[in-house]
Amino acid sequence: MNPNDIIKPENLVYARPRLLDERNTHYCPGCSHGVVHRLLAELIDEMGLEDKTIGVAPVGCAVFAYNYIDVDWVEAAHGRAPAVATALNRLNPEKFVFTYQGDGDLAAIGTAETIHAANRGENIVMVFINNAIYGMTGGQMAPTTLLGQKTATTPYGRRADLNGFPIKISDILAGLDGTCYVTRQAVHTPAAVRKTKAALKKAIQNALDKKGTSVVEVVSTCNSGWKLSPAKSNQWMEENMFAKYPLGDLKNV
């Protein structure tokens, strides 16, 4: 190797990814969405997929993903992103198609679309942001809200006898024959960010290789909905969310 080709630490520049649009974010300070947006923008660029990518944005905080990542987007009705992605991928099999969804979208109103698209093994990637709450509409209980967790609609905490148990939707999806890769990651530390980027890259490559459906769940924070500071939200997530939603691969075929 030529010594001149070695990248020295002092020459490294932490810059905005080329496909991440230069605009002010609408996300709350400390929100995990922005980190995941950056990772997707980096990977799409690094893998040479700028002109081959179609993203599907649904309803909720995730809806504005099309404002930030400079690729082709289609907006879907609430929960219907996997159904729309199915059509897009079947009509454009040479494209990389992914959905970007929150827990209220993917695991509540969109449960049927999510499960059946995954069961069919559609060659798409589902990026699933799990912050255990409806962040955009006022902080109501979501399917993934923990037992005892206080929300706008469970002010005394979620109760199993009244509200049911939290849904571990990724575990359900991992049990379907159509999924080839299901993983649960986070972005609260540099090490976690690196693992999530690697997981997203594997999922994207699976879609390109026509292996079936890949699901990347990102356990996330919602400091506005949780009524905590960004730092305390990360701490609460580590102490509570990871016990119910442990990180790591659930399925890797």
mmCIF file of C-alpha atoms in Angstrom:
data_model
loop_
_atom_site.group_PDB
_atom_site.id
_atom_site.type_symbol
_atom_site.label_atom_id
_atom_site.label_comp_id
_atom_site.label_asym_id
_atom_site.label_seq_id
_atom_site.Cartn_x
_atom_site.Cartn_y
_atom_site.Cartn_z
ATOM 1 C CA MET A 1 0.000 0.000 0.000
ATOM 2 C CA ASN A 2 1.186 3.483 -0.836
ATOM 3 C CA PRO A 3 1.683 5.448 2.423
ATOM 4 C CA ASN A 4 0.028 8.397 0.718
ATOM 5 C CA ASP A 5 -3.175 6.371 0.348
ATOM 6 C CA ILE A 6 -3.574 5.888 4.084
ATOM 7 C CA ILE A 7 -6.350 8.047 5.520
ATOM 8 C CA LYS A 8 -4.993 9.844 8.533
ATOM 9 C CA PRO A 9 -7.318 10.684 11.470
ATOM 10 C CA GLU A 10 -6.660 14.387 11.073
ATOM 11 C CA ASN A 11 -7.903 14.177 7.468
ATOM 12 C CA LEU A 12 -11.202 12.530 8.298
ATOM 13 C CA VAL A 13 -14.205 14.826 7.954
ATOM 14 C CA TYR A 14 -17.587 14.171 9.515
ATOM 15 C CA ALA A 15 -19.830 15.662 6.854
ATOM 16 C CA ARG A 16 -23.447 15.585 5.818
ATOM 17 C CA PRO A 17 -24.137 12.576 3.548
ATOM 18 C CA ARG A 18 -24.572 13.582 -0.076
ATOM 19 C CA LEU A 19 -28.150 12.277 -0.253
ATOM 20 C CA LEU A 20 -29.279 13.928 2.988
ATOM 21 C CA ASP A 21 -31.049 17.148 2.017
ATOM 22 C CA GLU A 22 -29.897 20.397 3.579
ATOM 23 C CA ARG A 23 -32.955 21.512 5.500
ATOM 24 C CA ASN A 24 -33.890 22.042 9.114
ATOM 25 C CA THR A 25 -35.308 18.957 10.770
ATOM 26 C CA HIS A 26 -38.811 18.868 12.216
ATOM 27 C CA TYR A 27 -37.859 16.089 14.620
ATOM 28 C CA CYS A 28 -37.555 16.839 18.322
ATOM 29 C CA PRO A 29 -34.044 17.199 19.808
ATOM 30 C CA GLY A 30 -32.721 13.759 20.713
ATOM 31 C CA CYS A 31 -35.065 11.916 18.342
ATOM 32 C CA SER A 32 -33.650 8.715 16.838
ATOM 33 C CA HIS A 33 -35.191 9.298 13.399
ATOM 34 C CA GLY A 34 -32.451 11.651 12.250
ATOM 35 C CA VAL A 35 -29.694 9.121 12.964
ATOM 36 C CA VAL A 36 -31.472 6.408 10.980
ATOM 37 C CA HIS A 37 -32.077 8.849 8.122
ATOM 38 C CA ARG A 38 -28.363 9.539 7.994
ATOM 39 C CA LEU A 39 -27.489 5.837 7.913
ATOM 40 C CA LEU A 40 -29.910 5.173 5.067
ATOM 41 C CA ALA A 41 -28.590 8.151 3.091
ATOM 42 C CA GLU A 42 -25.008 6.963 3.603
ATOM 43 C CA LEU A 43 -25.737 3.390 2.562
ATOM 44 C CA ILE A 44 -27.800 4.232 -0.507
ATOM 45 C CA ASP A 45 -24.942 6.449 -1.695
ATOM 46 C CA GLU A 46 -22.149 4.020 -0.761
ATOM 47 C CA MET A 47 -23.912 1.100 -2.454
ATOM 48 C CA GLY A 48 -24.539 3.075 -5.639
ATOM 49 C CA LEU A 49 -28.318 2.893 -5.350
ATOM 50 C CA GLU A 50 -29.228 6.572 -5.676
ATOM 51 C CA ASP A 51 -31.163 6.057 -8.924
ATOM 52 C CA LYS A 52 -32.406 2.573 -8.006
ATOM 53 C CA THR A 53 -34.116 3.299 -4.683
ATOM 54 C CA ILE A 54 -37.792 3.848 -3.918
ATOM 55 C CA GLY A 55 -38.797 4.617 -0.343
ATOM 56 C CA VAL A 56 -42.332 4.335 1.007
ATOM 57 C CA ALA A 57 -43.310 6.753 3.773
ATOM 58 C CA PRO A 58 -46.542 6.194 5.714
ATOM 59 C CA VAL A 59 -48.251 8.318 8.382
ATOM 60 C CA GLY A 60 -46.780 9.464 11.703
ATOM 61 C CA CYS A 61 -43.417 11.006 12.497
ATOM 62 C CA ALA A 62 -41.920 8.832 9.754
ATOM 63 C CA VAL A 63 -44.054 10.493 7.083
ATOM 64 C CA PHE A 64 -41.559 13.288 6.437
ATOM 65 C CA ALA A 65 -38.676 10.987 5.564
ATOM 66 C CA TYR A 66 -39.157 12.114 1.965
ATOM 67 C CA ASN A 67 -38.100 15.621 3.032
ATOM 68 C CA TYR A 68 -34.642 14.463 4.060
ATOM 69 C CA ILE A 69 -33.366 11.580 1.905
ATOM 70 C CA ASP A 70 -32.973 12.536 -1.754
ATOM 71 C CA VAL A 71 -34.357 9.452 -3.505
ATOM 72 C CA ASP A 72 -37.717 8.636 -5.093
ATOM 73 C CA TRP A 73 -40.550 8.351 -2.576
ATOM 74 C CA VAL A 74 -44.176 7.264 -2.525
ATOM 75 C CA GLU A 75 -46.440 8.154 0.384
ATOM 76 C CA ALA A 76 -48.792 5.444 1.613
ATOM 77 C CA ALA A 77 -51.945 5.550 3.687
ATOM 78 C CA HIS A 78 -51.538 4.798 7.385
ATOM 79 C CA GLY A 79 -50.193 1.258 7.797
ATOM 80 C CA ARG A 80 -50.294 0.418 4.103
ATOM 81 C CA ALA A 81 -46.606 0.942 3.287
ATOM 82 C CA PRO A 82 -45.809 -2.809 2.862
ATOM 83 C CA ALA A 83 -48.726 -3.199 0.424
ATOM 84 C CA VAL A 84 -47.559 -0.188 -1.609
ATOM 85 C CA ALA A 85 -43.967 -1.442 -1.473
ATOM 86 C CA THR A 86 -45.148 -4.818 -2.763
ATOM 87 C CA ALA A 87 -46.637 -3.208 -5.857
ATOM 88 C CA LEU A 88 -43.621 -0.980 -6.429
ATOM 89 C CA ASN A 89 -41.177 -3.871 -6.194
ATOM 90 C CA ARG A 90 -43.182 -6.195 -8.407
ATOM 91 C CA LEU A 91 -43.549 -3.496 -11.062
ATOM 92 C CA ASN A 92 -39.899 -2.444 -10.715
ATOM 93 C CA PRO A 93 -37.990 -5.618 -9.785
ATOM 94 C CA GLU A 94 -34.664 -3.949 -10.577
ATOM 95 C CA LYS A 95 -35.218 -1.331 -7.876
ATOM 96 C CA PHE A 96 -34.431 -1.387 -4.157
ATOM 97 C CA VAL A 97 -37.697 -0.741 -2.310
ATOM 98 C CA PHE A 98 -37.967 -0.055 1.411
ATOM 99 C CA THR A 99 -40.566 1.136 3.898
ATOM 100 C CA TYR A 100 -39.855 3.452 6.804
ATOM 101 C CA GLN A 101 -42.426 2.974 9.564
ATOM 102 C CA GLY A 102 -43.129 3.624 13.221
ATOM 103 C CA ASP A 103 -44.617 1.170 15.701
ATOM 104 C CA GLY A 104 -48.120 2.631 15.521
ATOM 105 C CA ASP A 105 -48.028 2.274 11.755
ATOM 106 C CA LEU A 106 -46.298 -1.086 11.289
ATOM 107 C CA ALA A 107 -47.610 -2.904 14.363
ATOM 108 C CA ALA A 108 -51.112 -1.427 14.761
ATOM 109 C CA ILE A 109 -53.149 -0.220 11.799
ATOM 110 C CA GLY A 110 -50.724 -1.894 9.405
ATOM 111 C CA THR A 111 -50.409 -5.265 11.129
ATOM 112 C CA ALA A 112 -52.163 -7.162 8.344
ATOM 113 C CA GLU A 113 -50.156 -5.524 5.555
ATOM 114 C CA THR A 114 -46.914 -6.066 7.457
ATOM 115 C CA ILE A 115 -47.500 -9.734 8.236
ATOM 116 C CA HIS A 116 -48.807 -10.731 4.824
ATOM 117 C CA ALA A 117 -46.090 -8.899 2.861
ATOM 118 C CA ALA A 118 -43.481 -10.604 5.030
ATOM 119 C CA ASN A 119 -45.221 -13.958 4.737
ATOM 120 C CA ARG A 120 -45.151 -13.656 0.945
ATOM 121 C CA GLY A 121 -41.438 -12.949 1.134
ATOM 122 C CA GLU A 122 -41.602 -9.698 -0.821
ATOM 123 C CA ASN A 123 -38.112 -8.501 -1.715
ATOM 124 C CA ILE A 124 -38.319 -5.325 0.338
ATOM 125 C CA VAL A 125 -36.785 -3.921 3.499
ATOM 126 C CA MET A 126 -38.985 -2.758 6.375
ATOM 127 C CA VAL A 127 -37.249 -0.195 8.575
ATOM 128 C CA PHE A 128 -39.204 -0.199 11.836
ATOM 129 C CA ILE A 129 -38.735 2.587 14.396
ATOM 130 C CA ASN A 130 -39.997 1.343 17.766
ATOM 131 C CA ASN A 131 -40.293 4.098 20.379
ATOM 132 C CA ALA A 132 -43.241 2.523 22.213
ATOM 133 C CA ILE A 133 -45.557 5.494 21.709
ATOM 134 C CA TYR A 134 -47.545 7.491 19.160
ATOM 135 C CA GLY A 135 -45.161 10.421 18.921
ATOM 136 C CA MET A 136 -46.835 12.696 16.372
ATOM 137 C CA THR A 137 -50.433 12.671 17.568
ATOM 138 C CA GLY A 138 -49.987 13.376 21.275
ATOM 139 C CA GLY A 139 -48.180 10.513 22.954
ATOM 140 C CA GLN A 140 -50.904 7.872 23.080
ATOM 141 C CA MET A 141 -50.326 4.199 23.886
ATOM 142 C CA ALA A 142 -48.880 2.193 21.000
ATOM 143 C CA PRO A 143 -48.889 -1.584 20.476
ATOM 144 C CA THR A 144 -45.307 -1.642 21.758
ATOM 145 C CA THR A 145 -45.920 0.480 24.876
ATOM 146 C CA LEU A 146 -44.529 -1.330 27.919
ATOM 147 C CA LEU A 147 -46.617 -2.563 30.835
ATOM 148 C CA GLY A 148 -46.796 0.197 33.426
ATOM 149 C CA GLN A 149 -45.650 2.846 30.940
ATOM 150 C CA LYS A 150 -47.600 6.094 31.200
ATOM 151 C CA THR A 151 -48.949 7.662 28.023
ATOM 152 C CA ALA A 152 -51.680 10.155 27.158
ATOM 153 C CA THR A 153 -54.204 7.298 26.969
ATOM 154 C CA THR A 154 -52.740 5.252 29.843
ATOM 155 C CA PRO A 155 -52.062 7.987 32.423
ATOM 156 C CA TYR A 156 -51.732 5.403 35.206
ATOM 157 C CA GLY A 157 -49.632 3.020 33.132
ATOM 158 C CA ARG A 158 -50.457 0.290 30.631
ATOM 159 C CA ARG A 159 -52.357 -2.633 32.134
ATOM 160 C CA ALA A 160 -52.402 -6.100 30.637
ATOM 161 C CA ASP A 161 -55.993 -6.787 31.722
ATOM 162 C CA LEU A 162 -57.238 -3.541 30.162
ATOM 163 C CA ASN A 163 -54.847 -2.804 27.302
ATOM 164 C CA GLY A 164 -53.281 -6.149 26.482
ATOM 165 C CA PHE A 165 -49.581 -6.953 26.350
ATOM 166 C CA PRO A 166 -46.896 -5.187 24.273
ATOM 167 C CA ILE A 167 -46.553 -6.745 20.827
ATOM 168 C CA LYS A 168 -43.123 -8.034 19.869
ATOM 169 C CA ILE A 169 -43.932 -7.768 16.197
ATOM 170 C CA SER A 170 -40.390 -8.526 15.008
ATOM 171 C CA ASP A 171 -40.490 -11.859 16.840
ATOM 172 C CA ILE A 172 -43.715 -12.667 15.013
ATOM 173 C CA LEU A 173 -42.200 -11.693 11.660
ATOM 174 C CA ALA A 174 -39.112 -13.803 12.347
ATOM 175 C CA GLY A 175 -41.343 -16.862 12.532
ATOM 176 C CA LEU A 176 -42.659 -16.410 8.998
ATOM 177 C CA ASP A 177 -41.156 -18.396 6.123
ATOM 178 C CA GLY A 178 -40.987 -15.319 3.898
ATOM 179 C CA THR A 179 -38.554 -13.359 6.037
ATOM 180 C CA CYS A 180 -34.847 -13.899 5.485
ATOM 181 C CA TYR A 181 -33.445 -11.408 8.000
ATOM 182 C CA VAL A 182 -35.015 -9.895 11.107
ATOM 183 C CA THR A 183 -32.909 -7.904 13.524
ATOM 184 C CA ARG A 184 -33.394 -5.495 16.411
ATOM 185 C CA GLN A 185 -30.884 -2.696 16.880
ATOM 186 C CA ALA A 186 -30.572 0.805 18.399
ATOM 187 C CA VAL A 187 -28.750 4.082 17.746
ATOM 188 C CA HIS A 188 -28.115 5.435 21.236
ATOM 189 C CA THR A 189 -24.314 4.987 21.220
ATOM 190 C CA PRO A 190 -21.609 5.104 18.519
ATOM 191 C CA ALA A 191 -21.191 1.330 18.747
ATOM 192 C CA ALA A 192 -24.942 0.814 18.367
ATOM 193 C CA VAL A 193 -25.010 3.138 15.356
ATOM 194 C CA ARG A 194 -22.293 1.088 13.655
ATOM 195 C CA LYS A 195 -24.209 -2.148 14.297
ATOM 196 C CA THR A 196 -27.398 -0.648 12.933
ATOM 197 C CA LYS A 197 -25.629 0.515 9.782
ATOM 198 C CA ALA A 198 -24.243 -2.992 9.261
ATOM 199 C CA ALA A 199 -27.733 -4.450 9.769
ATOM 200 C CA LEU A 200 -29.265 -2.048 7.276
ATOM 201 C CA LYS A 201 -26.563 -2.845 4.743
ATOM 202 C CA LYS A 202 -27.210 -6.586 5.107
ATOM 203 C CA ALA A 203 -30.955 -6.010 4.703
ATOM 204 C CA ILE A 204 -30.463 -3.892 1.577
ATOM 205 C CA GLN A 205 -28.184 -6.520 0.034
ATOM 206 C CA ASN A 206 -30.769 -9.207 0.798
ATOM 207 C CA ALA A 207 -33.367 -7.228 -1.142
ATOM 208 C CA LEU A 208 -31.001 -6.790 -4.076
ATOM 209 C CA ASP A 209 -30.268 -10.531 -4.012
ATOM 210 C CA LYS A 210 -34.014 -11.357 -3.962
ATOM 211 C CA LYS A 211 -33.801 -13.357 -0.744
ATOM 212 C CA GLY A 212 -37.136 -12.238 0.699
ATOM 213 C CA THR A 213 -38.269 -9.740 3.295
ATOM 214 C CA SER A 214 -35.824 -8.137 5.708
ATOM 215 C CA VAL A 215 -36.923 -6.272 8.832
ATOM 216 C CA VAL A 216 -34.664 -3.896 10.743
ATOM 217 C CA GLU A 217 -36.270 -2.795 14.006
ATOM 218 C CA VAL A 218 -34.589 0.154 15.705
ATOM 219 C CA VAL A 219 -35.501 0.492 19.384
ATOM 220 C CA SER A 220 -35.723 4.245 19.769
ATOM 221 C CA THR A 221 -36.544 7.101 22.100
ATOM 222 C CA CYS A 222 -39.315 9.693 22.079
ATOM 223 C CA ASN A 223 -38.288 12.240 24.665
ATOM 224 C CA SER A 224 -41.287 14.472 23.875
ATOM 225 C CA GLY A 225 -43.775 11.640 24.284
ATOM 226 C CA TRP A 226 -41.959 10.173 27.260
ATOM 227 C CA LYS A 227 -41.639 13.621 28.912
ATOM 228 C CA LEU A 228 -37.912 13.129 29.484
ATOM 229 C CA SER A 229 -34.753 14.890 28.357
ATOM 230 C CA PRO A 230 -32.808 13.263 25.489
ATOM 231 C CA ALA A 231 -30.165 11.970 27.912
ATOM 232 C CA LYS A 232 -32.725 10.575 30.353
ATOM 233 C CA SER A 233 -34.666 9.061 27.453
ATOM 234 C CA ASN A 234 -31.629 7.038 26.431
ATOM 235 C CA GLN A 235 -31.176 5.916 30.019
ATOM 236 C CA TRP A 236 -34.849 4.934 30.333
ATOM 237 C CA MET A 237 -34.637 3.025 27.065
ATOM 238 C CA GLU A 238 -31.608 1.065 28.251
ATOM 239 C CA GLU A 239 -33.191 0.289 31.617
ATOM 240 C CA ASN A 240 -36.670 -0.612 30.353
ATOM 241 C CA MET A 241 -37.013 -1.087 26.600
ATOM 242 C CA PHE A 242 -34.099 -3.460 26.081
ATOM 243 C CA ALA A 243 -35.462 -5.939 28.603
ATOM 244 C CA LYS A 244 -38.648 -6.338 26.544
ATOM 245 C CA TYR A 245 -37.011 -5.770 23.177
ATOM 246 C CA PRO A 246 -33.497 -7.257 23.426
ATOM 247 C CA LEU A 247 -31.051 -6.239 20.723
ATOM 248 C CA GLY A 248 -29.575 -8.631 18.187
ATOM 249 C CA ASP A 249 -30.517 -10.779 15.215
ATOM 250 C CA LEU A 250 -33.782 -12.676 15.506
ATOM 251 C CA LYS A 251 -33.399 -14.440 12.162
ATOM 252 C CA ASN A 252 -30.599 -14.562 9.617
ATOM 253 C CA VAL A 253 -31.052 -17.053 6.786
#
